[in-house]
Coordinates of C-alpha atoms in Angstrom, one line a residue:
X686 CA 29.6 -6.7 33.9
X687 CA 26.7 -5.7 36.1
X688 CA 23.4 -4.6 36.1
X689 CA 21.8 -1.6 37.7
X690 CA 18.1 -0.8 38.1
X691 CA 17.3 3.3 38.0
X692 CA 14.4 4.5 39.4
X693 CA 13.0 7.2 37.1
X694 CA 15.6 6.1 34.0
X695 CA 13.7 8.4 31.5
X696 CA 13.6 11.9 33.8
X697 CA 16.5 14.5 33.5
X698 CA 18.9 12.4 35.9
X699 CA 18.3 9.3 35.3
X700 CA 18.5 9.5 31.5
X701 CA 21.9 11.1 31.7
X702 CA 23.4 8.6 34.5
X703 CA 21.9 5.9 32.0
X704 CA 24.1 7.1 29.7
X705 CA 26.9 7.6 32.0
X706 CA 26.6 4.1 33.4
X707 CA 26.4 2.7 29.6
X708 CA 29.6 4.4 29.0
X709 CA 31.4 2.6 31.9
X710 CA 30.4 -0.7 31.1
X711 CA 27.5 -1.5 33.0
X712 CA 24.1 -3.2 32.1
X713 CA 21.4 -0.5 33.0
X714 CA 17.4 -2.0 33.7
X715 CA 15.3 1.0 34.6
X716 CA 11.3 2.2 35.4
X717 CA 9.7 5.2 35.0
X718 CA 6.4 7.1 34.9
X719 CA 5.0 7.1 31.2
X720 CA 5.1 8.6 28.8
X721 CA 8.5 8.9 27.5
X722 CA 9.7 11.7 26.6
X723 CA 10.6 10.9 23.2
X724 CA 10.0 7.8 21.2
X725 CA 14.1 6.4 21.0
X726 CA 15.2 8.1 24.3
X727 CA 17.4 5.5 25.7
X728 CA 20.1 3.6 23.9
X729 CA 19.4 0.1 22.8
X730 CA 20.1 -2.9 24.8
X731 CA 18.3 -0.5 28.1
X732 CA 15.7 -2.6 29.5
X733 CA 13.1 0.0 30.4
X734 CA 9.6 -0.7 31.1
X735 CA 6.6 2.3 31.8
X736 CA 4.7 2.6 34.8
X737 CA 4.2 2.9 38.8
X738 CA 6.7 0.5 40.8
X739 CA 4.7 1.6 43.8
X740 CA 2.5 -0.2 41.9
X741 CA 3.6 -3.1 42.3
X742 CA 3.4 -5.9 44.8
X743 CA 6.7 -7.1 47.2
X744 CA 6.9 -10.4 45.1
X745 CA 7.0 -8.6 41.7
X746 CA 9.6 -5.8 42.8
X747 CA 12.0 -8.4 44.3
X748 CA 11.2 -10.2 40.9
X749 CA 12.2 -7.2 38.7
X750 CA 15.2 -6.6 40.6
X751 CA 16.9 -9.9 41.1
X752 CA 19.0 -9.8 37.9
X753 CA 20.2 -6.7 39.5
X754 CA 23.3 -5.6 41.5
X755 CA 22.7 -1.9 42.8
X756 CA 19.8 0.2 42.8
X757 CA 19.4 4.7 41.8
X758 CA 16.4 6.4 42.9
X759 CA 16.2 9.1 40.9
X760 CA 12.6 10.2 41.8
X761 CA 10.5 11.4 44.1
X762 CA 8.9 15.2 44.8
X763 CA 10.9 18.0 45.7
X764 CA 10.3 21.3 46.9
X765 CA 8.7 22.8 44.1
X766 CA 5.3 20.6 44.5
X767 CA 2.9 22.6 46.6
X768 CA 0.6 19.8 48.3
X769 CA -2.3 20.1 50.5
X770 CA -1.6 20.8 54.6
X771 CA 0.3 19.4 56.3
X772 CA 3.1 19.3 53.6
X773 CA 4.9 17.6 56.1
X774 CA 2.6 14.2 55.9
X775 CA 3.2 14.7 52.1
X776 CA 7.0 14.8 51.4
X777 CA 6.5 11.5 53.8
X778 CA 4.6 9.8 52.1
X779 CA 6.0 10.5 48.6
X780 CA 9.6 10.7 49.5
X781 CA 9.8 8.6 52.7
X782 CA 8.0 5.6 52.6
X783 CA 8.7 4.2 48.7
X784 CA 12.3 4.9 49.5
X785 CA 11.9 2.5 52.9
X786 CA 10.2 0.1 50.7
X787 CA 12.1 0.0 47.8
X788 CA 15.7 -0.2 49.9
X789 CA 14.6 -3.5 51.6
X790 CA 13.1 -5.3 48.8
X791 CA 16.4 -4.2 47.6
X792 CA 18.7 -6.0 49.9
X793 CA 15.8 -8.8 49.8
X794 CA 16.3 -8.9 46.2
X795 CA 20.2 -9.5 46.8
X796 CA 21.4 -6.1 45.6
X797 CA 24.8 -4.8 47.3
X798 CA 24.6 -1.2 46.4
X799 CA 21.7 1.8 47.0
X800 CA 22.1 5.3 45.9
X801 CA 19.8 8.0 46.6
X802 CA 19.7 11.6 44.5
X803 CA 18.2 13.8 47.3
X804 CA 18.4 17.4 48.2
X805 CA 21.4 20.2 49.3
X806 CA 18.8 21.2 51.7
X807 CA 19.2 18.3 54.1
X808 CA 22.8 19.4 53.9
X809 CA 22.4 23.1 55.1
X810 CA 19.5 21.0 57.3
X811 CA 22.4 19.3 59.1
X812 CA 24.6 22.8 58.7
X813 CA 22.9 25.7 60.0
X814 CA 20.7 24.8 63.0
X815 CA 19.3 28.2 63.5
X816 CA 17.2 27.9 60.4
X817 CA 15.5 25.4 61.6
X818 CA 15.3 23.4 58.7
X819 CA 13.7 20.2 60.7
X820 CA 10.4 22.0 61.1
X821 CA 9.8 22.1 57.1
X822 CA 8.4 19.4 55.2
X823 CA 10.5 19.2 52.6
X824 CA 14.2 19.1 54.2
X825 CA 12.8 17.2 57.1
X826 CA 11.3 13.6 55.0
X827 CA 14.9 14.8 52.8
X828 CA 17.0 13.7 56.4
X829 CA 14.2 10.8 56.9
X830 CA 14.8 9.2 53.4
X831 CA 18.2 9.0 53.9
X832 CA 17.9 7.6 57.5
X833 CA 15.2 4.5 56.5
X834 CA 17.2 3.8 53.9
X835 CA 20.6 3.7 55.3
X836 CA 18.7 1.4 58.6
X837 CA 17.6 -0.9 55.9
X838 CA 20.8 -1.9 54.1
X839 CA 22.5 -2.3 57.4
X840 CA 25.0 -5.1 57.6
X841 CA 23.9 -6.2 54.0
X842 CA 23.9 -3.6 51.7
X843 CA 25.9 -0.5 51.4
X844 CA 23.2 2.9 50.7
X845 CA 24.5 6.2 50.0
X846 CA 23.5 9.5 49.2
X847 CA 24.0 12.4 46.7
X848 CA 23.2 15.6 48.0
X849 CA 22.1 17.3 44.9
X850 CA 22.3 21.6 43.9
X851 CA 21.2 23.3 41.3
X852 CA 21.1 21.4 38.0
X853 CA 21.8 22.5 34.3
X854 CA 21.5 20.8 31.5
X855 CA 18.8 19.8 28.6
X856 CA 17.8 16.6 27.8
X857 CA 15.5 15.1 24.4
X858 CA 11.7 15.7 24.7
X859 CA 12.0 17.4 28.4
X860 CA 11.5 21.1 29.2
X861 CA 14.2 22.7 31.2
X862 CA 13.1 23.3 34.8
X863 CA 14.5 26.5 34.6
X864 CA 11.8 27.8 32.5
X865 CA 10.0 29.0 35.3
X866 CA 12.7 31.7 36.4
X867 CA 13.1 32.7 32.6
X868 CA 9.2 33.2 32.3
X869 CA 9.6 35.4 35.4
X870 CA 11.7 37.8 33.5
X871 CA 10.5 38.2 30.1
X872 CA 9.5 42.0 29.7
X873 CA 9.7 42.6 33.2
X874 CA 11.8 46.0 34.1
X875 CA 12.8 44.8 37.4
X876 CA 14.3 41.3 38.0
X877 CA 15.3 41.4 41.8
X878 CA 18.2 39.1 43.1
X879 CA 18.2 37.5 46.5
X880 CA 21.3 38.8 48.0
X881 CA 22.9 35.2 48.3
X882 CA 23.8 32.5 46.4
X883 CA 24.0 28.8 45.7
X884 CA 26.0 25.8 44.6
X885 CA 26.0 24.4 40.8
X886 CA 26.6 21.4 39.2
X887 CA 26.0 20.5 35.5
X888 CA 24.1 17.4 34.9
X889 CA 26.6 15.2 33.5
X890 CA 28.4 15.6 36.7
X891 CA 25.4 14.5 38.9
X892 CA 25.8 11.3 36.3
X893 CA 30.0 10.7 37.1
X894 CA 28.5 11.2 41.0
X895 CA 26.4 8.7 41.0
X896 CA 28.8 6.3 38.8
X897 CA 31.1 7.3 41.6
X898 CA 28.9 6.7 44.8
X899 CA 27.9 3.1 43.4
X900 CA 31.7 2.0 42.8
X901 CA 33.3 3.9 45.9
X902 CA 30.4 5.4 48.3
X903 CA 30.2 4.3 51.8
X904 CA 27.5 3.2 53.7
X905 CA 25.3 5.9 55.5
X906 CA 27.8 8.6 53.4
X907 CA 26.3 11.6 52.7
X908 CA 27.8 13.7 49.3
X909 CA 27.0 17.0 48.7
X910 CA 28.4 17.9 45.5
X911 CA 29.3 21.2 43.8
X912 CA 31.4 22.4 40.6
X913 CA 30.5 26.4 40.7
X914 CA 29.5 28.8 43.4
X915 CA 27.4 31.5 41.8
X916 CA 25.0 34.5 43.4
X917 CA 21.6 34.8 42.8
X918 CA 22.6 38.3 41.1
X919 CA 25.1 37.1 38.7
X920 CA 22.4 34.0 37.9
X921 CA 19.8 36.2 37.5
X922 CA 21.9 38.7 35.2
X923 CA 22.9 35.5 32.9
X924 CA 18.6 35.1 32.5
X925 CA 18.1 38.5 31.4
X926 CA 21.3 38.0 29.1
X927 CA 19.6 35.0 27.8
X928 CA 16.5 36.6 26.9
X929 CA 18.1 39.4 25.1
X930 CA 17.1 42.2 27.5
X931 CA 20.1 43.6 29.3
X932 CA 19.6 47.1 27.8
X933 CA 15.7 47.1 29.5
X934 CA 15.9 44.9 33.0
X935 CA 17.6 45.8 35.7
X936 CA 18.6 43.1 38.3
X937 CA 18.5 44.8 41.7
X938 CA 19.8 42.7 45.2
X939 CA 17.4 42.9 47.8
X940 CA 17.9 42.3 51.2
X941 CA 15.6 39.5 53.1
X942 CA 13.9 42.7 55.1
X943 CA 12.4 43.6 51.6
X944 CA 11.3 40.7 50.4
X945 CA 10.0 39.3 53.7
X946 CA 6.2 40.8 53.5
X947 CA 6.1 39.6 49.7
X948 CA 7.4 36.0 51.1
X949 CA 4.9 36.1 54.0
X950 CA 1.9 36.9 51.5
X951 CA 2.6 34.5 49.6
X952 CA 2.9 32.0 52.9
X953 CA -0.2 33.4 54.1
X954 CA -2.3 32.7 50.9
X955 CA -1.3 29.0 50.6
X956 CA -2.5 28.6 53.8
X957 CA -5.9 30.3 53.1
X958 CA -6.0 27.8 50.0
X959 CA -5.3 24.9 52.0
X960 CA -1.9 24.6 50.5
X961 CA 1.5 24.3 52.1
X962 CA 4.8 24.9 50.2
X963 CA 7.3 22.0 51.3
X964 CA 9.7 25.1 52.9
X965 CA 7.9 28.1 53.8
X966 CA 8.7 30.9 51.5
X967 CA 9.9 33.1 55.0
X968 CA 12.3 30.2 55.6
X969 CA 13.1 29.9 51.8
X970 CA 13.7 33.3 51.3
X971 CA 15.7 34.0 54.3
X972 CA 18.2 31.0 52.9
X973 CA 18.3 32.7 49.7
X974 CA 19.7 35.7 51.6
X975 CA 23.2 33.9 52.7
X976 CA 25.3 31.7 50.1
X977 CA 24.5 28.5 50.3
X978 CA 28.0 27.0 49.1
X979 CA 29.7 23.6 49.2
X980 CA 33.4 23.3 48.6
X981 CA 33.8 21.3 45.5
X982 CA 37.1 19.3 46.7
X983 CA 34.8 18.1 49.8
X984 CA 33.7 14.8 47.2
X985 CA 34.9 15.8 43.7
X986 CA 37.5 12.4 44.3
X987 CA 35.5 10.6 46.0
X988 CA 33.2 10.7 43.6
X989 CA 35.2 10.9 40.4
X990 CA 33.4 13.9 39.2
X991 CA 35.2 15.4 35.9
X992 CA 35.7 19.1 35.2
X993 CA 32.5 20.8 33.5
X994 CA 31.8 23.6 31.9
X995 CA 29.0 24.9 34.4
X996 CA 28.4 28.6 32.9
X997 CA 28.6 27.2 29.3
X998 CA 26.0 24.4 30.6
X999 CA 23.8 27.7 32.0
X1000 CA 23.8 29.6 28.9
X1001 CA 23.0 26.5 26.6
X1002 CA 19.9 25.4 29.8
X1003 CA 18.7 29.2 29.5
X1004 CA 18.8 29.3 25.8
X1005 CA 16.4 26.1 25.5
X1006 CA 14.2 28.3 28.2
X1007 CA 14.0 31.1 25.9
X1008 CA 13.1 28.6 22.8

């Protein structure tokens, strides 16, 4: 039997691949931010402690982690934190340089196995060029963490990465992310859709993917994952569904050309604040526009991931919004 350490064990991914991990037979040691979310979260026999690992010195990480045999970070900020200019220095220093750290007091530590939950935008980084991608904070430190971390387990210790969608599920004591988007909608007449769309996963499957990248991933791989293709419309329609208003919002597709001065205002004013969002909201909303799909089969095996209900897994995400 072994034991892995998860970075972040009490958050929405790192409790379920706790559980996931558990299941399979594996020890599970993990750290996280206080406080927990509720008092008997994780399963007994989970060594969990609270705190800052950042926090710590090289000696006591090594230390924590030499009991160990593979490593999940399953933290970090992603692109809905809006940090002071330049967001650019930000996403590195809270994405970048922990991850660098934390990968070779890994291998120090003795650890064979490293596997990162980033971001589906360093995929369509690496996939369409013309965006531009490389210019924004966010996707740009997404490509970087990968890159320090797969230079630090070379020759010694194998480091994936899990390209990561949108998410749906609900956890104990955590409040859906998706709360957001259904706060958007409640009593509005007008709900409008981005004319793309995006990839979806549940979050049980980002637990059998990350099961899967520690038992077969390859060093430097890259897996971006994806049970269910949906557009923003058909999304958006399931939100208003959820909050009982079908008969009283409409759900219009807009074209980027519409939404481009509302997206440039709202650019315009962060930068007024002093604020930077991690991808400009031009950028953002111009990738919104086009579907941004993966083809499932691309790591489903690789990975192991199982069949999901991903639109059952919506409905019961949007119904905890709504509560």
């Amino acid at each position: 039997m072994s034991k892995i350490f998860i970075l972040g064990g009490t958050g929405f991914l790192g409790y379920y691949t706790t559980k996931e991990l558990l299941k399979s037979g594996y020890e599970v040691k993990t750290m996280s931010l206080p406080p927990m979310p509720t008092k008997d979260l994780l399963p007994n026999g989970v060594e969990c402690s609270l705190g800052n690992i950042n926090e710590l010195s090289d000696e006591e990480i090594i230390a924590l982690l030499s009991d160990c045999d593979g490593f999940i970070y399953a933290a970090g900020a992603d692109e809905r934190t809006v940090p002071k200019k330049p967001a650019m220095k930000f996403f590195y220093e809270m994405n970048v340089v922990p991850t660098q750290r934390l990968a070779r007091l890994s291998r120090l530590a003795g650890l064979k196995k490293f596997v990162i939950f980033n971001s589906y935008f360093a995929e369509f980084t690496e996939r369409l060029p013309e965006f531009e991608l490389r210019k924004q904070g966010y996707p740009n430190n997404r490509l970087l963490q990968e890159q320090v971390a797969f230079a630090e387990g070379e020759g010694e210790m194998t480091v994936c990465s899990i390209r990561l969608p949108y998410i749906f599920g609900t956890m104990p004591g955590r409040e859906p992310l998706w709360t957001m988007f259904v706060d958007q909608a409640r009593g509005k007449d007008l709900f409008p859709a981005p004319a793309g769309g995006t990839a979806m996963v549940t979050v049980e499957q980002v637990a059998e993917a990350a099961l899967g990248a520690l038992e077969n991933g390859e060093h430097r791989g890259t897996y971006p994952i994806c049970a269910l293709n949906m557009s923003y419309k058909d999304f958006y329609t399931m939100i208003v569904e959820a909050l009982g208003q079908s008969e009283t919002t409409q759900v219009p597709v807009l074209t980027y050309e519409q939404m481009k001065p509302a997206y440039e205002a709202i650019d315009q004013e962060a930068d007024a604040n002093g604020v930077e969002h991690g991808i400009h909201m031009a950028v953002s909303g111009k990738l919104q526009s086009i579907d941004l799909f993966i083809d499932p089969e691309e790591t489903r095996h690789v990975l192991n991931i199982q069949e999901h209900d991903v639109v059952e897994s919506i409905k019961e995400t949007l119904e905890r919004c709504v509560k």
